[in-house]
Short mmCIF file of C-alpha atoms in Angstrom, two decimals:
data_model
loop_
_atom_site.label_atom_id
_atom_site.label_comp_id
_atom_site.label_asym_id
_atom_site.label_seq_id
_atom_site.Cartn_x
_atom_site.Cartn_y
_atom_site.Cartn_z
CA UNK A 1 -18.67 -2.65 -17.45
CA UNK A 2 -15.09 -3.81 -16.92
CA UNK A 3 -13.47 -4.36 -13.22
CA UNK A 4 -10.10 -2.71 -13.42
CA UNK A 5 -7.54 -2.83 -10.80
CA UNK A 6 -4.52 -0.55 -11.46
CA UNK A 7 -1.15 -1.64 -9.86
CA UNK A 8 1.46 0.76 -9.07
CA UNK A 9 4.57 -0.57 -7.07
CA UNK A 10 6.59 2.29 -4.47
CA UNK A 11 9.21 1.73 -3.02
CA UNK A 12 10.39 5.49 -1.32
CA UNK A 13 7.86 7.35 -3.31
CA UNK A 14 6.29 9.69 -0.32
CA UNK A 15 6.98 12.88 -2.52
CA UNK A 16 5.08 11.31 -5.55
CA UNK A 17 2.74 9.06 -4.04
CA UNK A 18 -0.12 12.11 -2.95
CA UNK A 19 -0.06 13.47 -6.59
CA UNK A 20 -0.07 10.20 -8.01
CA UNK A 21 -2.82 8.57 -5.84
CA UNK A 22 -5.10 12.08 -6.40
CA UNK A 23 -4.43 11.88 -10.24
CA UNK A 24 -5.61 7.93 -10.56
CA UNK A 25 -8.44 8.62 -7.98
CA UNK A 26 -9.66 11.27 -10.58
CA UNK A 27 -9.30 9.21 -13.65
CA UNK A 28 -11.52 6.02 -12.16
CA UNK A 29 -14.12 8.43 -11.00
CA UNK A 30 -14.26 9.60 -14.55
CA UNK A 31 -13.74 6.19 -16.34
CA UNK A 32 -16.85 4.73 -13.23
CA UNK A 33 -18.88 8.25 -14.20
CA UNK A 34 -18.48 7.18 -18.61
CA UNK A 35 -19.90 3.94 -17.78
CA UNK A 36 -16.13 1.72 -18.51
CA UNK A 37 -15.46 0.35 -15.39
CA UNK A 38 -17.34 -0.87 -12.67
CA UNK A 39 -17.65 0.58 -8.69
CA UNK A 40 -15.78 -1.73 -7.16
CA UNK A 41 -12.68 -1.29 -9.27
CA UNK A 42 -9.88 -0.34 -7.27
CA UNK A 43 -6.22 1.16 -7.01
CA UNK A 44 -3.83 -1.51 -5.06
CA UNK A 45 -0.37 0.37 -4.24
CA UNK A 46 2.46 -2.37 -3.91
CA UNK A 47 5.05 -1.11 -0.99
CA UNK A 48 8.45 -2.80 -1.95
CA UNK A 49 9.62 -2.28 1.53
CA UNK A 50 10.20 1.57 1.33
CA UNK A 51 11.82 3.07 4.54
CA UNK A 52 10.42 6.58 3.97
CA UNK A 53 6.86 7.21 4.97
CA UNK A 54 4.92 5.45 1.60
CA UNK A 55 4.10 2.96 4.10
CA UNK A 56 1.90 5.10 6.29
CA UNK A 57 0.39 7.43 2.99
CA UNK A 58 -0.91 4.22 1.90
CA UNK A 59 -2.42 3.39 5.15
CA UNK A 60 -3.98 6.96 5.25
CA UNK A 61 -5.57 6.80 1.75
CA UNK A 62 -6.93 3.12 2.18
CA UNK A 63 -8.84 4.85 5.42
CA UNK A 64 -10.18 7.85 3.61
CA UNK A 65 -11.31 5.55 0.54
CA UNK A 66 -12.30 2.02 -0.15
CA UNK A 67 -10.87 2.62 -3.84
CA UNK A 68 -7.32 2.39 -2.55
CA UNK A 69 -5.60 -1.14 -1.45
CA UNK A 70 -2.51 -1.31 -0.26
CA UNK A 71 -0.06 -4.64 -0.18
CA UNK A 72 3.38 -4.36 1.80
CA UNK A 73 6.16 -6.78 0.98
CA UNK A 74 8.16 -7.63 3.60
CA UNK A 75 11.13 -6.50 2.99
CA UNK A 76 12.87 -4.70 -0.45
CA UNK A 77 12.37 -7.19 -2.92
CA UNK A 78 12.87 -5.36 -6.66
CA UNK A 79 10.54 -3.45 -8.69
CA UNK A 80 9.48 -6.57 -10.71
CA UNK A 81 9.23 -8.78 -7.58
CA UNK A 82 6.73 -6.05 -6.44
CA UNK A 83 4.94 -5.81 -9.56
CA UNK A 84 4.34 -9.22 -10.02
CA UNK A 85 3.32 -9.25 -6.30
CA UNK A 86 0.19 -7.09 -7.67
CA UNK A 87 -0.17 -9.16 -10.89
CA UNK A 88 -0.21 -12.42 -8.76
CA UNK A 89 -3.30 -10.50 -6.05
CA UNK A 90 -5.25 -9.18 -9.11
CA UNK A 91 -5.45 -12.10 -11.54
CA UNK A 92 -9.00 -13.76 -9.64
CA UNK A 93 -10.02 -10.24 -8.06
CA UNK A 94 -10.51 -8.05 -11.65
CA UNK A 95 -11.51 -8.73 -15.76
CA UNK A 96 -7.82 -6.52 -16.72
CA UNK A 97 -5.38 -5.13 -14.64
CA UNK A 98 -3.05 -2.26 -15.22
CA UNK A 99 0.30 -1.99 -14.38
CA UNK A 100 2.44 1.45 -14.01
CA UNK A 101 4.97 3.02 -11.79
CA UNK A 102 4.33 5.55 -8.62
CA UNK A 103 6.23 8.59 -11.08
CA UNK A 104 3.26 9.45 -13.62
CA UNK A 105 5.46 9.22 -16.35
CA UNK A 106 3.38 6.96 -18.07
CA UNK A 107 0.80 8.98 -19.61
CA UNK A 108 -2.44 7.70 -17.63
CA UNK A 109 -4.68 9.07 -20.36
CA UNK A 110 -3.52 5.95 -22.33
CA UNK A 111 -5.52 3.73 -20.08
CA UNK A 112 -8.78 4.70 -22.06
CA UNK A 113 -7.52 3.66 -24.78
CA UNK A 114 -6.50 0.30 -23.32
CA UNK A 115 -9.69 -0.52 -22.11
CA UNK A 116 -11.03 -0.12 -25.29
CA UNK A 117 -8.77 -2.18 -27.35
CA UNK A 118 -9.43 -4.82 -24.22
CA UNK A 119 -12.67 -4.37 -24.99
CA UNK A 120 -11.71 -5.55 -28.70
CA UNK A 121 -10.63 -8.88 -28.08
CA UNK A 122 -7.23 -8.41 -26.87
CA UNK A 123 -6.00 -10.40 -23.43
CA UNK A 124 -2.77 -7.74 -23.59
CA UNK A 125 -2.08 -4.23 -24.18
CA UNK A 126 1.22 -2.97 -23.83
CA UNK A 127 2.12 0.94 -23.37
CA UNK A 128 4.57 2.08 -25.74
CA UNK A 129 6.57 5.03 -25.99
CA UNK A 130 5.85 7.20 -29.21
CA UNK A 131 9.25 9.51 -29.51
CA UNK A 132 12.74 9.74 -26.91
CA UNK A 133 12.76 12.78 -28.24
CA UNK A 134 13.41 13.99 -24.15
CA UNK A 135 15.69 11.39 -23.69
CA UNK A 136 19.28 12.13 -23.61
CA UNK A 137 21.67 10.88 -26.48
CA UNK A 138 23.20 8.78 -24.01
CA UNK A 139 19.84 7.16 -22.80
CA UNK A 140 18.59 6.66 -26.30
CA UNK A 141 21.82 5.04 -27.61
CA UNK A 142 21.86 2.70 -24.61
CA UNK A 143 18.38 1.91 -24.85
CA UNK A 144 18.96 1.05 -28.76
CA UNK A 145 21.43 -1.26 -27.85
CA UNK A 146 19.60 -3.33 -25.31
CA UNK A 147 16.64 -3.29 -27.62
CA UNK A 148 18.80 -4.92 -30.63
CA UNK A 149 20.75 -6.65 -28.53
CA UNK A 150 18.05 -8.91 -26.17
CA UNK A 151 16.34 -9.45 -29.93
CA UNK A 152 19.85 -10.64 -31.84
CA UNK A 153 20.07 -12.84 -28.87
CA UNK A 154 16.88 -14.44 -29.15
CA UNK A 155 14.59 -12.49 -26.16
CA UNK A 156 11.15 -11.50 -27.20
CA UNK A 157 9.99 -8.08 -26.00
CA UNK A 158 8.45 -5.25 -27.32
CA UNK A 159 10.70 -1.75 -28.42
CA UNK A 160 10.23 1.00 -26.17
CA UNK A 161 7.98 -0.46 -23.58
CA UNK A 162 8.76 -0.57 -19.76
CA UNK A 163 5.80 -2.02 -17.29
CA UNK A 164 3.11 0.15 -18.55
CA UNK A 165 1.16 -2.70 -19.69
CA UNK A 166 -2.87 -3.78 -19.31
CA UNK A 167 -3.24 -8.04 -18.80
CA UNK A 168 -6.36 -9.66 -18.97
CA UNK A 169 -7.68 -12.17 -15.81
CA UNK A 170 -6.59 -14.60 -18.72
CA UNK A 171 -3.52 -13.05 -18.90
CA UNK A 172 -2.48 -12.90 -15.29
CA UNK A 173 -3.83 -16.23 -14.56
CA UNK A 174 -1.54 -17.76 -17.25
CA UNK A 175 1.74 -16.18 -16.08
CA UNK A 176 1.07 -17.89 -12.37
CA UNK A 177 2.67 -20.94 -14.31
CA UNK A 178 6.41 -18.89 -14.68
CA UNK A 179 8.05 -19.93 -11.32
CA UNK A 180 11.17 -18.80 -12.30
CA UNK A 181 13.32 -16.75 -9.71
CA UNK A 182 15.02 -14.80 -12.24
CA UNK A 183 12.56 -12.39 -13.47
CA UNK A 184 12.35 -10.09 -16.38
CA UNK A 185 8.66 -9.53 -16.83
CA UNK A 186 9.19 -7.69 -19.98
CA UNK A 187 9.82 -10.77 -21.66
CA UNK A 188 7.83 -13.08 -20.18
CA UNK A 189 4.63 -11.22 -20.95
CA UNK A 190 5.01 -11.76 -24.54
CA UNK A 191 5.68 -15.23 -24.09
CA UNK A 192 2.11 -15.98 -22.79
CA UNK A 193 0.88 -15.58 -26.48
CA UNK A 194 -2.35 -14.02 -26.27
CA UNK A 195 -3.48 -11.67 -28.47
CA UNK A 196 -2.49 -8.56 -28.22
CA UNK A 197 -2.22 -4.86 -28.96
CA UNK A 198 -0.34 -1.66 -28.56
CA UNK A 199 -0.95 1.63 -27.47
CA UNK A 200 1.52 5.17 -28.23
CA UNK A 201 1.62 7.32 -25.42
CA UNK A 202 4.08 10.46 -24.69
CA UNK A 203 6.69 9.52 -21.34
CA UNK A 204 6.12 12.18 -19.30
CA UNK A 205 8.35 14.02 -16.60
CA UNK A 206 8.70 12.37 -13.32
CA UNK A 207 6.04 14.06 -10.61
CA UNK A 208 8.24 14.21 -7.95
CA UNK A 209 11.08 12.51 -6.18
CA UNK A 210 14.34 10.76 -8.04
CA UNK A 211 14.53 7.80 -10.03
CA UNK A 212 15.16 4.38 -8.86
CA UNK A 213 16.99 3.30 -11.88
CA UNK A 214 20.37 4.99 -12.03
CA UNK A 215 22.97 3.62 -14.61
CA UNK A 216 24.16 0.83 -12.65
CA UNK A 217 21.37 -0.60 -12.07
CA UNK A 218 20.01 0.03 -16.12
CA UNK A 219 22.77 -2.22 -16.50
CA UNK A 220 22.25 -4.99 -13.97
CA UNK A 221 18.32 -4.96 -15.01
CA UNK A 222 19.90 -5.13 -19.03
CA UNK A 223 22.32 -7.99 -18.28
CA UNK A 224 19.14 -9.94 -16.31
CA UNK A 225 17.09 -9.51 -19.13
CA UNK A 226 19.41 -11.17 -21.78
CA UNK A 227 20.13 -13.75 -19.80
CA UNK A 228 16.54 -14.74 -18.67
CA UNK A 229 15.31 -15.23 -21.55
CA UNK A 230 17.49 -16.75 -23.51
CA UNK A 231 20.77 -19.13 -23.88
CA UNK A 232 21.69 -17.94 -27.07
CA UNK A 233 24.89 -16.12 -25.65
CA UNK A 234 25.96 -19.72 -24.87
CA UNK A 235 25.75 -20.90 -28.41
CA UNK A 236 27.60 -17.27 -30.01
CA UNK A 237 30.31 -18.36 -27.57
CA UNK A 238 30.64 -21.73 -29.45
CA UNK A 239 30.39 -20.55 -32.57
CA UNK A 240 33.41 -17.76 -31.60
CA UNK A 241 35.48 -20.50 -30.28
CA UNK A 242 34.94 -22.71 -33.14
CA UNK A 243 36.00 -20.04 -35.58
CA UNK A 244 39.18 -19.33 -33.52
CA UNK A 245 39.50 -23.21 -33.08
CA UNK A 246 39.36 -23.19 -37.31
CA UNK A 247 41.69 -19.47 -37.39
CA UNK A 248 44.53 -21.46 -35.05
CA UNK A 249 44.82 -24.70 -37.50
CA UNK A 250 44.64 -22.81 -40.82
CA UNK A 251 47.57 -20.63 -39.29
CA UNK A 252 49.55 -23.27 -37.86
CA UNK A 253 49.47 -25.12 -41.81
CA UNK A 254 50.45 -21.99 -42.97
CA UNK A 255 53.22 -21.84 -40.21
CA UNK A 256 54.20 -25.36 -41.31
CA UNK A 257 54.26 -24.28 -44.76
CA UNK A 258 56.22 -21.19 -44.13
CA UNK A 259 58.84 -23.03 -41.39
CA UNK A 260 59.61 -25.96 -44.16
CA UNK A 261 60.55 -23.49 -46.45
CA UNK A 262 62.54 -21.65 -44.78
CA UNK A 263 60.85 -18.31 -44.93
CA UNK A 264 60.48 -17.99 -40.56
CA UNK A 265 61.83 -15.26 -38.71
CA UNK A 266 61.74 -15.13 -34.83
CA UNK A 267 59.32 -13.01 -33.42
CA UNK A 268 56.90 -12.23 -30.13
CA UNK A 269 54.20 -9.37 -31.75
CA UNK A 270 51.98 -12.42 -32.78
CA UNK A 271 52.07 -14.56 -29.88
CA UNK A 272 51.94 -12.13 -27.63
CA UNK A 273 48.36 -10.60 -29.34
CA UNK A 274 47.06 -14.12 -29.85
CA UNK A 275 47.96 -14.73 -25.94
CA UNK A 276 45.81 -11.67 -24.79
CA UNK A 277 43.59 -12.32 -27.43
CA UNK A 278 42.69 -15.32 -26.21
CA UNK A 279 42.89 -15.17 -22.56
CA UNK A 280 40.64 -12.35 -23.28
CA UNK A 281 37.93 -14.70 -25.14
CA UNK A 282 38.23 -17.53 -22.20
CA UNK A 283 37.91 -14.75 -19.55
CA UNK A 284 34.65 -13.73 -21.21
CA UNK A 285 33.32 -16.95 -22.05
CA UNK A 286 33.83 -18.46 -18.37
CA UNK A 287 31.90 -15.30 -16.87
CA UNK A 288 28.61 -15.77 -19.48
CA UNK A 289 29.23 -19.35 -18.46
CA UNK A 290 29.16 -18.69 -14.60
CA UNK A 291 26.27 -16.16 -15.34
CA UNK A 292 24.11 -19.16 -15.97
CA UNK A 293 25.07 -21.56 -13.70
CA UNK A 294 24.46 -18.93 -10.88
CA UNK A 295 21.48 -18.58 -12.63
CA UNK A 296 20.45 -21.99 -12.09
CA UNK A 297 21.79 -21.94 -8.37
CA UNK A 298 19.36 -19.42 -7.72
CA UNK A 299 16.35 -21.50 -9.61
CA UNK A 300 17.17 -24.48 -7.89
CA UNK A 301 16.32 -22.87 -4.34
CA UNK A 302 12.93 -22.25 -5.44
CA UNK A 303 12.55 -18.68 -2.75
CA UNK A 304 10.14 -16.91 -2.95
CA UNK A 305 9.88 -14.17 -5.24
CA UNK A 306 8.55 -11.52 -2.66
CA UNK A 307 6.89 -12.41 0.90
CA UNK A 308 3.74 -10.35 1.72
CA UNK A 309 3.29 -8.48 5.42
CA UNK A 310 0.44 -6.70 5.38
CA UNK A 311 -2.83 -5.99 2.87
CA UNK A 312 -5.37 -3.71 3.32
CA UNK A 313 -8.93 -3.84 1.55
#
């Protein structure tokens, strides 16, 4: 039988947090009762500082069963600070781990399946969306985007998979080498290079409460993702200023060419487009540049990641 811990990071999740921690209570008792997992597998709830009362329904559940641990971060630190929080506690304490968020929306009937494809041979097993069918146009388009985008710019990750993922003791022990501050798990994972496997599963509605990922900060978690894991933006920016660079001397020959034989009239549309054109280019260019460099400010601090308060057993 297989020790499984299942890590779920909250952060404000006291409307979801009862259905959620009744729904995985049922499915170990069933996966314990089929002979999969062993007793003294357990469900460790990851508190990312919430200021509702998740804090205190945590507390309660960890005194009415053993199966529930609960770790409090200090303070708000991020959902992947808090997840890898979990993944850091679990790697010497389980043989897999599961990851998934507080919501339900990942389909837990999926983790039977992971199990047994862990079971197989395979260190990771990522949770991966079947259909957006639900999803808005909007959400779909955006989410095609960041998928093509992270990949043209050289990120590995897998299409249509958030955090729903199972990791080996393997697994988890290997990504304790990543120190980096800047943190985008969902390329990282796939960087450890152990074999691996997918399973479909249908997103579900969210159980209760709101979502903590409104469009601003889809945005700021897309924009940390490209540039974490790779520097390829960098190199497109040489290659655009090198064509411009190449654009600007074949036009001032043909300026020459044009002046000398007297075919010139005085003007201002070009300049002026070329100006903005430009200045546009160099405005761009020095923000992807300042991107990294604050980047490597924030590396070169070495801070923690997330700073633990409390854990219950």
């Amino acid at each position: 039988m297989t020790k499984l811990y299942l890590l779920v990071p909250c952060f404000n999740e006291e409307k979801a947090l009862p259905i959620c921690a009744a729904s995985l209570k049922d499915k170990m008792e069933s996966l314990y009762k089929s002979g999969k997992i062993t007793q003294d597998s357990r469900i460790v709830f990851i508190d990312d500082g919430s200021r509702d009362e998740t804090k205190s329904i945590i507390k309660a559940l960890n005194s009415q069963s053993r199966l529930f641990t609960g770790i409090f971060l200090s303070r708000n630190r991020g959902h992947q600070n808090a997840l890898l929080c979990g993944l850091h506690y679990a790697a010497d304490k389980c043989d897999c781990a599961i990851s998934l968020d507080c919501d339900l929306q990942d389909d837990i009937n999926a983790i039977d399946k992971m199990l047994e494809s862990f079971l197989g041979g395979n260190d990771i097993v990522y949770g991966v969306r079947s259909s957006r069918n639900k999803d808005s146009f909007f959400k779909r388009f955006t989410a095609g985007c960041f998928y093509k985008t992270t990949k043209v710019l050289g990120g590995e990750i897998v299409e249509n998979h958030a955090d729903f993922r199972l990791m080996s003791s393997r697994a988890l022990t290997a990504l304790k080498d990543f120190k980096e501050v800047n943190l985008f798990l969902r390329g990282i994972v796939p960087m450890l290079g152990f074999k691996s496997d997918v399973v479909y599963y249908e997103r579900l509605k969210r159980v209760a409460g709101k979502s903590k990922y409104p469009l601003r900060k889809m945005i700021s978690f897309a924009n940390e993702g490209i540039t974490s894991l790779s520097t390829r933006p960098l190199n497109i920016i040489i290659g655009i200023g090198s064509f411009i660079t190449f654009v600007s001397l074949v036009m001032l020959i043909y300026s020459l060419i044009q002046h000398f034989s007297g075919n010139t009239e005085a003007g201002w549309t070009s300049t002026f487009v070329s100006i903005w054109f430009l200045g546009g280019i160099q405005l761009i260019a020095i923000g992807v540049i300042g991107k990294y460099v604050g980047k490597i400010y924030l590396e070169t601090k070495h801070r923690p990641p997330y700073i633990i308060e409390e854990i219950i057993e």
